[in-house]
Amino acid sequence: MLIRNAYIEKSTVPEDIRITDGKFAEIGKGLQPALGEEVIDCGGKLVLPPLIESHMHLDTCLTAGEPRWNKSGTLFEGIEIWSERKKSLTKADVRERVNRAVRMQAANGIQYVRTHVDITDPSLVALEAMCELREELKDFVEIQIVAFPQEGILSYPNGKELMENAVKAGADAVGAIPHYEFTREYAVESLHFAVKLAEKYGKLIDVHCDEIDDPASRGLEVLACLAYETGMKEMVSASHTCALGSYDNSYAFKLFRLLRLSGINFVCNPHINIMLQGRLDAYPRRRGLTRVKELLENGNNVSFGYDVIYDPWYLLGTGNMLDVVHIGLHVCQMGGYDDIADSYKLVTFNAAKALHLGDAYGIKPGNPANLILFDAKDFYEALNERAVVLKSWKNGKLIASSTPAKKETHF
Ligand code: FE2
């Protein structure tokens, strides 16, 4: 297949891409079609590597209003409602919702999803369903599963055992939730446990770390120190890290040295945290997000995630990463031209680094032919116009397509 006349990322000249046997074979200007080769003319539009959802809770997706609506819109009411909803979880229920959510994501150009799955459930039913789906959907969307202890590791009965069982059952990464543990001591121990477990089984780590406005929540320094001292470094991700937005500058400045040394990844979730944080503040009210610009300037890798789609914590959501980038740029005050033009990296290359996808990600000869075509000439336009993904190819096969809506005025 020959894809012609496409702008790859930020290139200033259109190029052609040849795909053979599911891989990128040749990229250059003026490639000529071979006899009988399928040709697709992109008309000077943007192609990118596939979008990546680096932080999602697929097991809770599409449950808003069940068994009741979150009326206050707060995190605490969300937790209460989810613990009620969790009682009725079945494998069929999880499978049906995840299948729908993944298709919403795929239609918006996503081909990789890191999902956290709640394992504070002795039946591990959601984890089991997710492991099946990871296998069934792998030709369309690659799913990475984090064993996520929603109710704590030390603070939930048999939490450590459940974590290890989840890893044995097939989780790709180990999670933790230090700010939710009963005590600071439990928080610290949970991180030591998570890192040891990941080392034992050769897994990645992704911690819900300090998702709270409390400036005394300091799981991040423990996680970063462990990542540095064990050498796990870039295999470790710290998600949310909202408290970093509330730390005093004198402490934050000291912490940034350790963060740089640790080489850990950060995943910021702008939708959910601008909605849920700062709720106990009067005015002025904190934004509650981590320090994205400063972390990037510090040399740390940062990606953006949606976190949830339409669940007890967040009653909205489409799964479209353009939404995430759009709101993230606003909330993190990244409004300069370069910030906007480069922002696709937050949901492509930076996310690929967090997911540890390696060199196989990206449009270059020899790599799997995974790419998307936007209905826009560049990412600036794609973001501003919420352009649709016209086509999404995985291993050279078309897995999703969209037709742009036609808008007309009559004056
Ligand atoms: Fe999360």
XYZ file of C-alpha atoms and ligand atoms in Angstrom:
412
model
C 0.000 0.000 0.000
C 1.251 3.483 -0.836
C 0.042 6.403 1.272
C 0.796 9.565 -0.652
C 0.934 13.267 -0.015
C 0.919 13.304 3.797
C 2.582 15.616 6.295
C 4.306 13.442 8.882
C 4.219 15.143 12.292
C 5.664 18.638 11.773
C 7.286 18.127 8.389
C 6.998 21.080 6.041
C 6.885 19.005 2.873
C 4.434 16.239 2.023
C 5.851 12.724 1.842
C 4.811 9.261 0.752
C 4.769 6.128 2.908
C 4.996 2.602 1.529
C 3.654 -0.234 3.663
C 4.592 -3.830 2.909
C 3.612 -6.898 4.944
C 2.268 -4.746 7.777
C 5.467 -2.739 8.166
C 6.740 0.642 7.022
C 8.915 -0.202 4.030
C 9.863 3.183 2.589
C 9.270 6.847 3.403
C 10.191 9.658 1.040
C 9.143 12.128 -1.599
C 7.703 11.125 -4.949
C 7.458 7.358 -4.389
C 5.908 5.653 -7.393
C 3.246 2.951 -7.025
C 4.179 -0.562 -8.033
C 1.935 -2.425 -10.451
C -1.396 -3.170 -8.740
C -0.386 -1.448 -5.466
C -3.210 0.200 -3.508
C -2.729 3.988 -3.414
C -4.262 6.356 -0.877
C -3.924 10.081 -1.482
C -4.002 12.018 1.801
C -4.463 15.383 0.085
C -1.767 17.095 2.149
C -3.156 16.082 5.527
C -1.450 15.154 8.785
C -0.312 11.672 9.702
C 0.938 10.764 13.144
C 1.860 7.606 14.988
C -1.245 6.299 16.813
C -2.518 8.140 19.856
C -1.841 6.557 23.237
C -4.053 6.617 26.307
C -1.474 6.422 29.089
C -3.882 6.497 32.039
C -7.366 5.013 31.959
C -9.666 3.010 34.230
C -11.461 0.849 31.680
C -13.086 -1.283 34.387
C -15.118 1.667 35.704
C -15.889 3.248 32.299
C -19.485 3.839 31.212
C -21.030 3.260 34.639
C -22.121 6.835 35.464
C -25.551 6.842 37.121
C -25.246 3.233 38.322
C -26.669 2.561 40.859
C -27.164 6.315 41.386
C -25.814 9.604 40.116
C -22.979 11.434 41.820
C -24.910 14.556 42.826
C -22.056 16.485 44.453
C -19.554 15.629 41.724
C -16.924 14.979 44.393
C -14.272 12.306 44.670
C -15.702 11.087 47.974
C -19.211 10.535 46.653
C -17.650 8.848 43.621
C -15.774 6.390 45.860
C -18.998 5.604 47.780
C -20.956 5.003 44.590
C -18.234 2.838 43.059
C -18.076 0.627 46.140
C -21.843 0.058 45.685
C -21.510 -0.550 41.930
C -18.555 -2.871 42.443
C -20.802 -5.402 44.208
C -22.649 -6.079 40.947
C -19.543 -6.484 38.777
C -19.538 -9.553 36.568
C -17.194 -10.603 33.853
C -19.906 -10.092 31.229
C -20.577 -6.568 32.526
C -16.884 -5.607 32.386
C -16.444 -7.168 28.950
C -19.452 -5.357 27.473
C -18.407 -1.922 28.760
C -14.717 -2.288 27.934
C -15.556 -3.437 24.414
C -17.626 -0.274 23.944
C -15.038 2.044 25.521
C -12.156 0.622 23.494
C -14.102 1.164 20.279
C -14.768 4.784 21.276
C -11.027 5.176 21.779
C -10.064 3.382 18.560
C -12.448 5.556 16.547
C -10.490 8.545 17.862
C -7.108 7.184 16.753
C -6.008 5.402 19.932
C -4.139 2.111 19.478
C -2.555 1.713 22.932
C -4.218 1.946 26.338
C -2.704 1.610 29.781
C -5.567 0.730 32.060
C -5.553 0.551 35.829
C -7.779 -2.257 37.080
C -9.079 -2.266 40.635
C -7.798 -5.400 42.354
C -9.187 -4.635 45.827
C -11.812 -7.263 45.114
C -11.153 -10.827 46.304
C -12.746 -12.263 43.138
C -10.412 -10.287 40.794
C -13.255 -10.496 38.274
C -12.412 -7.233 36.477
C -8.769 -8.216 36.162
C -9.682 -11.591 34.747
C -12.003 -10.011 32.177
C -9.375 -7.445 31.236
C -6.713 -10.118 30.678
C -9.077 -11.882 28.267
C -9.825 -8.643 26.434
C -6.131 -7.739 26.160
C -5.659 -10.938 24.180
C -8.854 -10.637 22.113
C -8.288 -7.004 21.126
C -4.524 -7.055 20.597
C -4.724 -6.730 16.795
C -6.662 -3.467 17.188
C -5.741 -1.880 20.504
C -2.852 -2.952 22.719
C -3.870 -2.923 26.360
C -1.442 -2.700 29.260
C -2.869 -3.652 32.646
C -1.841 -2.102 35.955
C -2.804 -3.929 39.164
C -4.415 -0.983 40.923
C -5.273 -1.236 44.639
C -8.113 1.322 44.748
C -8.636 0.852 48.488
C -4.974 0.507 49.450
C -2.439 -2.279 49.825
C -1.835 -2.129 53.585
C -5.265 -0.651 54.372
C -7.324 -3.340 52.584
C -7.686 -6.903 53.884
C -5.103 -9.165 52.236
C -4.037 -6.296 49.989
C -0.500 -7.591 49.497
C -1.745 -11.060 48.591
C -4.274 -9.643 46.122
C -1.551 -7.559 44.485
C 0.708 -10.578 44.043
C -2.206 -12.680 42.756
C -3.031 -9.959 40.229
C 0.537 -9.946 38.966
C 0.534 -13.740 38.720
C -2.792 -13.554 36.857
C -1.197 -11.400 34.168
C -0.963 -7.713 35.138
C 1.767 -5.895 33.196
C 2.479 -3.305 35.873
C 2.261 -2.847 39.616
C 0.286 0.037 41.107
C -0.083 1.611 44.540
C -2.098 4.423 46.107
C 0.036 5.777 48.975
C -2.044 8.893 49.711
C -5.111 6.721 50.384
C -3.420 4.373 52.885
C -4.476 4.803 56.528
C -1.122 6.157 57.729
C 2.080 7.666 56.401
C 3.887 4.497 57.509
C 1.512 2.360 55.462
C 2.023 4.700 52.498
C 5.797 4.273 52.636
C 5.561 0.515 53.139
C 3.108 0.163 50.239
C 5.640 1.772 47.894
C 8.482 -0.455 49.090
C 6.189 -3.447 48.603
C 5.128 -2.359 45.099
C 8.697 -1.822 43.923
C 9.861 -5.173 45.342
C 6.911 -6.942 43.701
C 7.689 -5.343 40.346
C 11.349 -6.299 40.656
C 10.466 -9.872 41.595
C 8.246 -10.390 38.529
C 10.005 -8.028 36.093
C 7.023 -5.671 35.798
C 6.588 -1.956 35.200
C 5.311 0.348 37.952
C 2.567 2.975 37.761
C 1.510 4.522 41.060
C -1.498 6.724 41.768
C 0.788 9.049 43.656
C -0.402 11.911 45.861
C -3.740 12.476 44.104
C -4.717 14.884 46.837
C -4.268 18.590 47.589
C -2.519 17.822 50.892
C 1.022 19.272 50.688
C 2.064 16.789 53.385
C 1.356 13.898 50.990
C 4.876 12.892 50.015
C 4.663 9.546 48.315
C 6.462 10.999 45.309
C 9.804 11.461 47.077
C 9.675 7.847 48.283
C 8.758 6.491 44.845
C 11.406 8.580 43.076
C 14.056 7.560 45.599
C 13.210 3.866 45.174
C 13.209 4.219 41.372
C 16.636 5.850 41.560
C 18.206 3.468 44.063
C 16.871 0.258 42.520
C 17.773 1.421 39.009
C 14.169 0.893 37.841
C 14.072 4.566 36.825
C 12.127 4.963 33.555
C 10.224 1.740 34.210
C 8.386 3.745 36.877
C 5.502 6.179 36.338
C 3.934 8.522 38.859
C 0.336 9.292 37.944
C -1.622 12.362 39.002
C 0.958 13.762 41.549
C -1.503 16.557 42.391
C 0.185 17.359 45.717
C 3.264 18.483 43.784
C 1.097 21.405 42.705
C 0.549 22.280 46.368
C 4.084 21.866 47.705
C 5.925 24.885 48.976
C 8.485 26.006 46.381
C 11.456 25.527 48.687
C 10.575 21.834 49.099
C 9.589 21.392 45.446
C 12.897 22.865 44.269
C 14.835 20.380 46.408
C 12.602 17.513 45.184
C 13.171 18.345 41.512
C 16.809 17.238 41.746
C 15.721 13.776 42.915
C 13.019 13.653 40.233
C 15.606 14.411 37.549
C 17.988 11.763 38.917
C 15.171 9.215 39.174
C 14.218 9.493 35.485
C 10.620 8.514 36.293
C 7.673 9.309 34.036
C 4.727 11.468 35.027
C 1.160 11.096 33.833
C -1.079 14.125 34.305
C -4.858 13.749 34.039
C -6.192 17.266 33.489
C -9.932 16.542 33.151
C -10.414 14.658 36.342
C -8.069 16.672 38.514
C -9.326 20.116 37.523
C -12.782 18.739 38.326
C -12.023 16.983 41.614
C -9.149 18.827 43.271
C -9.371 22.087 45.183
C -12.884 21.204 46.390
C -12.097 21.964 50.017
C -10.480 25.306 49.214
C -12.305 28.570 49.621
C -10.908 31.270 47.336
C -8.317 31.596 45.976
C -8.782 27.990 44.896
C -5.977 25.716 43.700
C -5.995 24.141 40.260
C -4.828 20.881 41.850
C -2.704 19.698 38.938
C 0.887 18.612 38.935
C 3.628 20.944 37.634
C 3.682 19.852 33.991
C 5.752 22.670 32.491
C 8.311 22.563 35.271
C 8.658 18.775 35.072
C 9.245 18.962 31.317
C 11.836 21.696 31.848
C 13.425 19.492 34.512
C 13.946 16.764 31.909
C 11.194 14.460 33.192
C 8.924 12.729 30.732
C 5.256 13.804 31.034
C 2.207 12.451 29.221
C -1.491 13.266 29.452
C -4.280 10.768 30.178
C -8.079 10.953 30.257
C -8.282 8.797 33.428
C -11.967 7.906 33.120
C -14.862 8.031 30.702
C -18.327 8.527 32.102
C -18.073 6.890 35.537
C -19.005 7.727 39.167
C -16.083 10.156 39.463
C -16.489 11.933 36.153
C -19.847 12.046 34.427
C -18.564 13.217 31.066
C -15.974 12.006 28.573
C -15.535 10.849 24.995
C -12.209 9.021 25.063
C -10.845 11.482 22.488
C -7.280 12.506 23.350
C -7.775 15.855 21.601
C -10.084 16.749 24.501
C -7.329 15.895 26.957
C -4.676 17.920 25.175
C -7.036 20.866 24.732
C -8.024 21.126 28.384
C -4.514 20.231 29.587
C -2.942 23.111 27.708
C -5.419 25.478 29.353
C -5.114 24.193 32.882
C -1.317 23.904 32.750
C -1.103 27.345 31.117
C 0.794 26.024 28.111
C -0.544 28.571 25.673
C 2.554 29.486 23.645
C 2.727 28.544 19.957
C 5.396 25.890 20.491
C 3.506 24.442 23.464
C 0.454 23.991 21.231
C 2.279 22.809 18.098
C 4.263 20.209 20.080
C 1.397 19.097 22.303
C 0.693 15.956 20.232
C 3.823 14.495 21.857
C 2.004 14.400 25.207
C -0.332 11.738 23.807
C 2.095 10.053 21.401
C 5.860 9.883 22.017
C 5.856 10.865 25.705
C 3.103 8.369 26.392
C 5.019 5.708 24.424
C 7.956 6.288 26.745
C 5.760 5.858 29.830
C 4.343 2.627 28.388
C 7.847 1.464 27.549
C 6.963 0.777 23.915
C 10.563 1.194 22.761
C 11.766 1.845 19.206
C 8.901 -0.077 17.610
C 6.692 2.995 18.069
C 6.893 5.690 15.392
C 6.683 6.112 11.639
C 10.004 4.792 10.350
C 11.127 1.967 8.072
C 11.051 -1.447 9.711
C 8.475 -0.533 12.347
C 4.943 -1.970 12.435
C 2.780 0.161 10.135
C 0.726 1.844 12.843
C -0.437 5.339 11.945
C -3.401 7.682 11.850
C -4.568 10.270 9.331
C -6.200 13.437 10.653
C -8.617 15.607 8.713
C -6.281 18.592 9.207
C -3.078 19.930 7.733
C -1.209 19.996 11.054
C -1.749 19.271 14.742
C -2.511 22.910 15.566
C -5.499 22.750 13.235
C -6.435 19.223 14.335
C -6.567 20.340 17.948
C -8.408 23.566 17.390
C -10.939 22.116 14.945
C -11.280 18.800 16.859
C -10.530 17.173 13.537
C -11.639 13.597 13.131
C -9.238 10.738 12.533
C -10.080 9.863 8.941
C -8.242 6.547 9.071
C -6.368 4.480 11.618
C -4.150 1.649 10.400
C -2.607 -0.995 12.627
C -0.005 -3.322 11.152
C -1.069 -1.899 7.791
C -4.736 -2.856 8.278
C -7.520 -0.298 8.517
C -9.052 -0.587 12.000
C -11.127 2.622 12.178
C -12.346 5.399 9.913
C -14.506 8.522 10.186
C -16.354 10.819 7.860
C -16.119 14.513 8.779
C -19.394 16.235 9.628
C -20.466 18.837 7.109
C -21.319 22.208 8.601
C -23.122 24.846 6.572
C -24.357 28.353 7.230
C -27.303 29.887 5.395
C -26.759 33.623 5.440
Fe -6.439 7.260 37.864
